[in-house]
Amino acid sequence: MVQSLLPETIRRDNLVLNEIPRDLRVEADENMLAYVLWRLINGAIQSTQNECIRIEAIATDDRLIIRIKDVSTNFRHIISREYRQVLHVAEKLGGSINIENGKEYGMNAAFCISSSPVAA
């Protein structure tokens, strides 16, 4: 998915560090999951210029958090056009989306989903 966004990433002079382990598995509808992540990552790229965007996964016993870090403060504006639809799909997956100010720079967006499968 990050690969498909490479042309826009290059055009905006950004660097995306995908720190999600290759062996990470999520039991969820693949298309719905891809939709949520693509929208969040694309929004991060669209809102940022000349920066490094980090994508990481944090797994706990019952939750998986995929966090997109250090996006521009303009991220909230960029994602707002489709936020309700993205949130609706995230909720159908049993998940949630949080957008907050980062401690060091810009904004962070997090998609949290249950580690247990949810029927969509």
mmCIF file with all atom_site columns, C-alpha atoms in Angstrom:
data_model
loop_
_atom_site.group_PDB
_atom_site.id
_atom_site.type_symbol
_atom_site.label_atom_id
_atom_site.label_alt_id
_atom_site.label_comp_id
_atom_site.label_asym_id
_atom_site.label_entity_id
_atom_site.label_seq_id
_atom_site.pdbx_PDB_ins_code
_atom_site.Cartn_x
_atom_site.Cartn_y
_atom_site.Cartn_z
_atom_site.occupancy
_atom_site.B_iso_or_equiv
_atom_site.pdbx_formal_charge
_atom_site.auth_seq_id
_atom_site.auth_comp_id
_atom_site.auth_asym_id
_atom_site.auth_atom_id
_atom_site.pdbx_PDB_model_num
ATOM 1   C CA . MET A 1 1   ? 0.000   0.000   0.000  1.00 0.00 ? 1   MET A CA 1
ATOM 2   C CA . VAL A 1 2   ? 2.782   2.433   0.889  1.00 0.00 ? 2   VAL A CA 1
ATOM 3   C CA . GLN A 1 3   ? 4.392   1.488   -2.424 1.00 0.00 ? 3   GLN A CA 1
ATOM 4   C CA . SER A 1 4   ? 1.263   2.584   -4.349 1.00 0.00 ? 4   SER A CA 1
ATOM 5   C CA . LEU A 1 5   ? 1.548   6.025   -2.727 1.00 0.00 ? 5   LEU A CA 1
ATOM 6   C CA . LEU A 1 6   ? 5.199   6.412   -3.711 1.00 0.00 ? 6   LEU A CA 1
ATOM 7   C CA . PRO A 1 7   ? 4.619   8.828   -6.648 1.00 0.00 ? 7   PRO A CA 1
ATOM 8   C CA . GLU A 1 8   ? 2.757   11.286  -4.399 1.00 0.00 ? 8   GLU A CA 1
ATOM 9   C CA . THR A 1 9   ? 5.286   10.778  -1.608 1.00 0.00 ? 9   THR A CA 1
ATOM 10  C CA . ILE A 1 10  ? 8.100   11.712  -3.998 1.00 0.00 ? 10  ILE A CA 1
ATOM 11  C CA . ARG A 1 11  ? 6.176   14.646  -5.473 1.00 0.00 ? 11  ARG A CA 1
ATOM 12  C CA . ARG A 1 12  ? 5.759   16.133  -1.983 1.00 0.00 ? 12  ARG A CA 1
ATOM 13  C CA . ASP A 1 13  ? 9.407   15.369  -1.058 1.00 0.00 ? 13  ASP A CA 1
ATOM 14  C CA . ASN A 1 14  ? 8.351   13.169  1.857  1.00 0.00 ? 14  ASN A CA 1
ATOM 15  C CA . LEU A 1 15  ? 9.886   10.025  3.233  1.00 0.00 ? 15  LEU A CA 1
ATOM 16  C CA . VAL A 1 16  ? 7.607   7.297   4.599  1.00 0.00 ? 16  VAL A CA 1
ATOM 17  C CA . LEU A 1 17  ? 9.177   4.850   7.033  1.00 0.00 ? 17  LEU A CA 1
ATOM 18  C CA . ASN A 1 18  ? 7.059   1.715   7.193  1.00 0.00 ? 18  ASN A CA 1
ATOM 19  C CA . GLU A 1 19  ? 8.010   0.159   10.523 1.00 0.00 ? 19  GLU A CA 1
ATOM 20  C CA . ILE A 1 20  ? 5.247   -2.462  10.502 1.00 0.00 ? 20  ILE A CA 1
ATOM 21  C CA . PRO A 1 21  ? 6.714   -5.973  10.763 1.00 0.00 ? 21  PRO A CA 1
ATOM 22  C CA . ARG A 1 22  ? 6.217   -8.061  7.613  1.00 0.00 ? 22  ARG A CA 1
ATOM 23  C CA . ASP A 1 23  ? 4.959   -11.009 9.650  1.00 0.00 ? 23  ASP A CA 1
ATOM 24  C CA . LEU A 1 24  ? 2.160   -9.028  11.356 1.00 0.00 ? 24  LEU A CA 1
ATOM 25  C CA . ARG A 1 25  ? -1.227  -10.653 10.714 1.00 0.00 ? 25  ARG A CA 1
ATOM 26  C CA . VAL A 1 26  ? -4.638  -9.069  11.213 1.00 0.00 ? 26  VAL A CA 1
ATOM 27  C CA . GLU A 1 27  ? -7.872  -11.036 10.978 1.00 0.00 ? 27  GLU A CA 1
ATOM 28  C CA . ALA A 1 28  ? -10.164 -8.514  9.317  1.00 0.00 ? 28  ALA A CA 1
ATOM 29  C CA . ASP A 1 29  ? -11.795 -7.840  5.975  1.00 0.00 ? 29  ASP A CA 1
ATOM 30  C CA . GLU A 1 30  ? -8.785  -7.052  3.779  1.00 0.00 ? 30  GLU A CA 1
ATOM 31  C CA . ASN A 1 31  ? -10.544 -4.473  1.599  1.00 0.00 ? 31  ASN A CA 1
ATOM 32  C CA . MET A 1 32  ? -12.032 -2.572  4.517  1.00 0.00 ? 32  MET A CA 1
ATOM 33  C CA . LEU A 1 33  ? -8.719  -2.598  6.382  1.00 0.00 ? 33  LEU A CA 1
ATOM 34  C CA . ALA A 1 34  ? -6.868  -1.391  3.275  1.00 0.00 ? 34  ALA A CA 1
ATOM 35  C CA . TYR A 1 35  ? -9.427  1.383   2.783  1.00 0.00 ? 35  TYR A CA 1
ATOM 36  C CA . VAL A 1 36  ? -8.960  2.760   6.304  1.00 0.00 ? 36  VAL A CA 1
ATOM 37  C CA . LEU A 1 37  ? -5.169  2.572   6.221  1.00 0.00 ? 37  LEU A CA 1
ATOM 38  C CA . TRP A 1 38  ? -4.895  3.941   2.682  1.00 0.00 ? 38  TRP A CA 1
ATOM 39  C CA . ARG A 1 39  ? -7.060  6.955   3.561  1.00 0.00 ? 39  ARG A CA 1
ATOM 40  C CA . LEU A 1 40  ? -5.067  7.721   6.702  1.00 0.00 ? 40  LEU A CA 1
ATOM 41  C CA . ILE A 1 41  ? -1.661  7.280   5.058  1.00 0.00 ? 41  ILE A CA 1
ATOM 42  C CA . ASN A 1 42  ? -2.692  9.205   1.941  1.00 0.00 ? 42  ASN A CA 1
ATOM 43  C CA . GLY A 1 43  ? -4.004  12.033  4.149  1.00 0.00 ? 43  GLY A CA 1
ATOM 44  C CA . ALA A 1 44  ? -0.679  12.101  5.979  1.00 0.00 ? 44  ALA A CA 1
ATOM 45  C CA . ILE A 1 45  ? 1.241   12.337  2.708  1.00 0.00 ? 45  ILE A CA 1
ATOM 46  C CA . GLN A 1 46  ? -1.101  14.986  1.276  1.00 0.00 ? 46  GLN A CA 1
ATOM 47  C CA . SER A 1 47  ? -0.820  17.164  4.383  1.00 0.00 ? 47  SER A CA 1
ATOM 48  C CA . THR A 1 48  ? 2.956   17.000  4.706  1.00 0.00 ? 48  THR A CA 1
ATOM 49  C CA . GLN A 1 49  ? 5.815   18.443  2.650  1.00 0.00 ? 49  GLN A CA 1
ATOM 50  C CA . ASN A 1 50  ? 9.548   17.728  3.038  1.00 0.00 ? 50  ASN A CA 1
ATOM 51  C CA . GLU A 1 51  ? 9.079   15.545  6.112  1.00 0.00 ? 51  GLU A CA 1
ATOM 52  C CA . CYS A 1 52  ? 9.503   12.006  7.389  1.00 0.00 ? 52  CYS A CA 1
ATOM 53  C CA . ILE A 1 53  ? 6.262   10.159  8.180  1.00 0.00 ? 53  ILE A CA 1
ATOM 54  C CA . ARG A 1 54  ? 6.558   7.064   10.374 1.00 0.00 ? 54  ARG A CA 1
ATOM 55  C CA . ILE A 1 55  ? 4.074   4.202   10.349 1.00 0.00 ? 55  ILE A CA 1
ATOM 56  C CA . GLU A 1 56  ? 4.321   1.727   13.213 1.00 0.00 ? 56  GLU A CA 1
ATOM 57  C CA . ALA A 1 57  ? 2.307   -1.108  14.726 1.00 0.00 ? 57  ALA A CA 1
ATOM 58  C CA . ILE A 1 58  ? 1.913   -1.754  18.431 1.00 0.00 ? 58  ILE A CA 1
ATOM 59  C CA . ALA A 1 59  ? 0.378   -5.102  19.380 1.00 0.00 ? 59  ALA A CA 1
ATOM 60  C CA . THR A 1 60  ? -1.053  -5.865  22.795 1.00 0.00 ? 60  THR A CA 1
ATOM 61  C CA . ASP A 1 61  ? -2.918  -8.951  23.953 1.00 0.00 ? 61  ASP A CA 1
ATOM 62  C CA . ASP A 1 62  ? -6.276  -7.685  22.727 1.00 0.00 ? 62  ASP A CA 1
ATOM 63  C CA . ARG A 1 63  ? -5.573  -4.676  20.441 1.00 0.00 ? 63  ARG A CA 1
ATOM 64  C CA . LEU A 1 64  ? -3.474  -3.703  17.479 1.00 0.00 ? 64  LEU A CA 1
ATOM 65  C CA . ILE A 1 65  ? -2.635  -0.031  17.065 1.00 0.00 ? 65  ILE A CA 1
ATOM 66  C CA . ILE A 1 66  ? -1.341  1.238   13.744 1.00 0.00 ? 66  ILE A CA 1
ATOM 67  C CA . ARG A 1 67  ? 0.042   4.712   14.278 1.00 0.00 ? 67  ARG A CA 1
ATOM 68  C CA . ILE A 1 68  ? 0.980   7.280   11.653 1.00 0.00 ? 68  ILE A CA 1
ATOM 69  C CA . LYS A 1 69  ? 3.351   9.740   13.296 1.00 0.00 ? 69  LYS A CA 1
ATOM 70  C CA . ASP A 1 70  ? 4.647   13.214  12.607 1.00 0.00 ? 70  ASP A CA 1
ATOM 71  C CA . VAL A 1 71  ? 2.127   14.376  10.037 1.00 0.00 ? 71  VAL A CA 1
ATOM 72  C CA . SER A 1 72  ? 1.453   18.041  9.403  1.00 0.00 ? 72  SER A CA 1
ATOM 73  C CA . THR A 1 73  ? -1.028  19.960  11.509 1.00 0.00 ? 73  THR A CA 1
ATOM 74  C CA . ASN A 1 74  ? -2.918  20.321  8.214  1.00 0.00 ? 74  ASN A CA 1
ATOM 75  C CA . PHE A 1 75  ? -3.728  16.571  8.412  1.00 0.00 ? 75  PHE A CA 1
ATOM 76  C CA . ARG A 1 76  ? -7.007  17.159  10.257 1.00 0.00 ? 76  ARG A CA 1
ATOM 77  C CA . HIS A 1 77  ? -8.186  19.452  7.453  1.00 0.00 ? 77  HIS A CA 1
ATOM 78  C CA . ILE A 1 78  ? -7.130  17.043  4.682  1.00 0.00 ? 78  ILE A CA 1
ATOM 79  C CA . ILE A 1 79  ? -8.799  13.998  6.276  1.00 0.00 ? 79  ILE A CA 1
ATOM 80  C CA . SER A 1 80  ? -11.946 15.864  7.402  1.00 0.00 ? 80  SER A CA 1
ATOM 81  C CA . ARG A 1 81  ? -13.624 15.534  3.997  1.00 0.00 ? 81  ARG A CA 1
ATOM 82  C CA . GLU A 1 82  ? -13.850 11.765  4.334  1.00 0.00 ? 82  GLU A CA 1
ATOM 83  C CA . TYR A 1 83  ? -13.373 11.279  8.076  1.00 0.00 ? 83  TYR A CA 1
ATOM 84  C CA . ARG A 1 84  ? -16.933 10.098  8.821  1.00 0.00 ? 84  ARG A CA 1
ATOM 85  C CA . GLN A 1 85  ? -16.806 7.458   6.104  1.00 0.00 ? 85  GLN A CA 1
ATOM 86  C CA . VAL A 1 86  ? -13.354 6.240   7.186  1.00 0.00 ? 86  VAL A CA 1
ATOM 87  C CA . LEU A 1 87  ? -14.482 6.151   10.818 1.00 0.00 ? 87  LEU A CA 1
ATOM 88  C CA . HIS A 1 88  ? -17.624 4.215   9.837  1.00 0.00 ? 88  HIS A CA 1
ATOM 89  C CA . VAL A 1 89  ? -15.541 1.544   8.083  1.00 0.00 ? 89  VAL A CA 1
ATOM 90  C CA . ALA A 1 90  ? -13.103 1.411   11.016 1.00 0.00 ? 90  ALA A CA 1
ATOM 91  C CA . GLU A 1 91  ? -16.030 0.880   13.402 1.00 0.00 ? 91  GLU A CA 1
ATOM 92  C CA . LYS A 1 92  ? -17.428 -1.905  11.184 1.00 0.00 ? 92  LYS A CA 1
ATOM 93  C CA . LEU A 1 93  ? -14.078 -3.613  11.700 1.00 0.00 ? 93  LEU A CA 1
ATOM 94  C CA . GLY A 1 94  ? -14.488 -3.197  15.463 1.00 0.00 ? 94  GLY A CA 1
ATOM 95  C CA . GLY A 1 95  ? -11.928 -0.411  15.531 1.00 0.00 ? 95  GLY A CA 1
ATOM 96  C CA . SER A 1 96  ? -11.537 3.292   16.159 1.00 0.00 ? 96  SER A CA 1
ATOM 97  C CA . ILE A 1 97  ? -9.487  6.220   14.891 1.00 0.00 ? 97  ILE A CA 1
ATOM 98  C CA . ASN A 1 98  ? -7.775  8.778   17.086 1.00 0.00 ? 98  ASN A CA 1
ATOM 99  C CA . ILE A 1 99  ? -6.129  11.974  15.881 1.00 0.00 ? 99  ILE A CA 1
ATOM 100 C CA . GLU A 1 100 ? -4.061  13.948  18.362 1.00 0.00 ? 100 GLU A CA 1
ATOM 101 C CA . ASN A 1 101 ? -1.338  16.548  18.570 1.00 0.00 ? 101 ASN A CA 1
ATOM 102 C CA . GLY A 1 102 ? 2.091   14.969  18.702 1.00 0.00 ? 102 GLY A CA 1
ATOM 103 C CA . LYS A 1 103 ? 4.454   15.649  21.574 1.00 0.00 ? 103 LYS A CA 1
ATOM 104 C CA . GLU A 1 104 ? 7.346   16.689  19.344 1.00 0.00 ? 104 GLU A CA 1
ATOM 105 C CA . TYR A 1 105 ? 5.875   17.717  15.992 1.00 0.00 ? 105 TYR A CA 1
ATOM 106 C CA . GLY A 1 106 ? 2.589   17.876  14.166 1.00 0.00 ? 106 GLY A CA 1
ATOM 107 C CA . MET A 1 107 ? -0.166  15.328  14.523 1.00 0.00 ? 107 MET A CA 1
ATOM 108 C CA . ASN A 1 108 ? -0.406  11.596  15.073 1.00 0.00 ? 108 ASN A CA 1
ATOM 109 C CA . ALA A 1 109 ? -3.204  9.396   13.769 1.00 0.00 ? 109 ALA A CA 1
ATOM 110 C CA . ALA A 1 110 ? -3.900  5.967   15.233 1.00 0.00 ? 110 ALA A CA 1
ATOM 111 C CA . PHE A 1 111 ? -6.139  3.180   14.002 1.00 0.00 ? 111 PHE A CA 1
ATOM 112 C CA . CYS A 1 112 ? -6.952  0.737   16.800 1.00 0.00 ? 112 CYS A CA 1
ATOM 113 C CA . ILE A 1 113 ? -8.519  -2.634  16.067 1.00 0.00 ? 113 ILE A CA 1
ATOM 114 C CA . SER A 1 114 ? -9.290  -5.689  18.147 1.00 0.00 ? 114 SER A CA 1
ATOM 115 C CA . SER A 1 115 ? -6.899  -8.625  17.821 1.00 0.00 ? 115 SER A CA 1
ATOM 116 C CA . SER A 1 116 ? -9.950  -10.894 17.763 1.00 0.00 ? 116 SER A CA 1
ATOM 117 C CA . PRO A 1 117 ? -11.754 -11.311 14.416 1.00 0.00 ? 117 PRO A CA 1
ATOM 118 C CA . VAL A 1 118 ? -14.899 -9.216  13.964 1.00 0.00 ? 118 VAL A CA 1
ATOM 119 C CA . ALA A 1 119 ? -17.636 -9.979  11.437 1.00 0.00 ? 119 ALA A CA 1
ATOM 120 C CA . ALA A 1 120 ? -18.011 -6.982  9.114  1.00 0.00 ? 120 ALA A CA 1
#
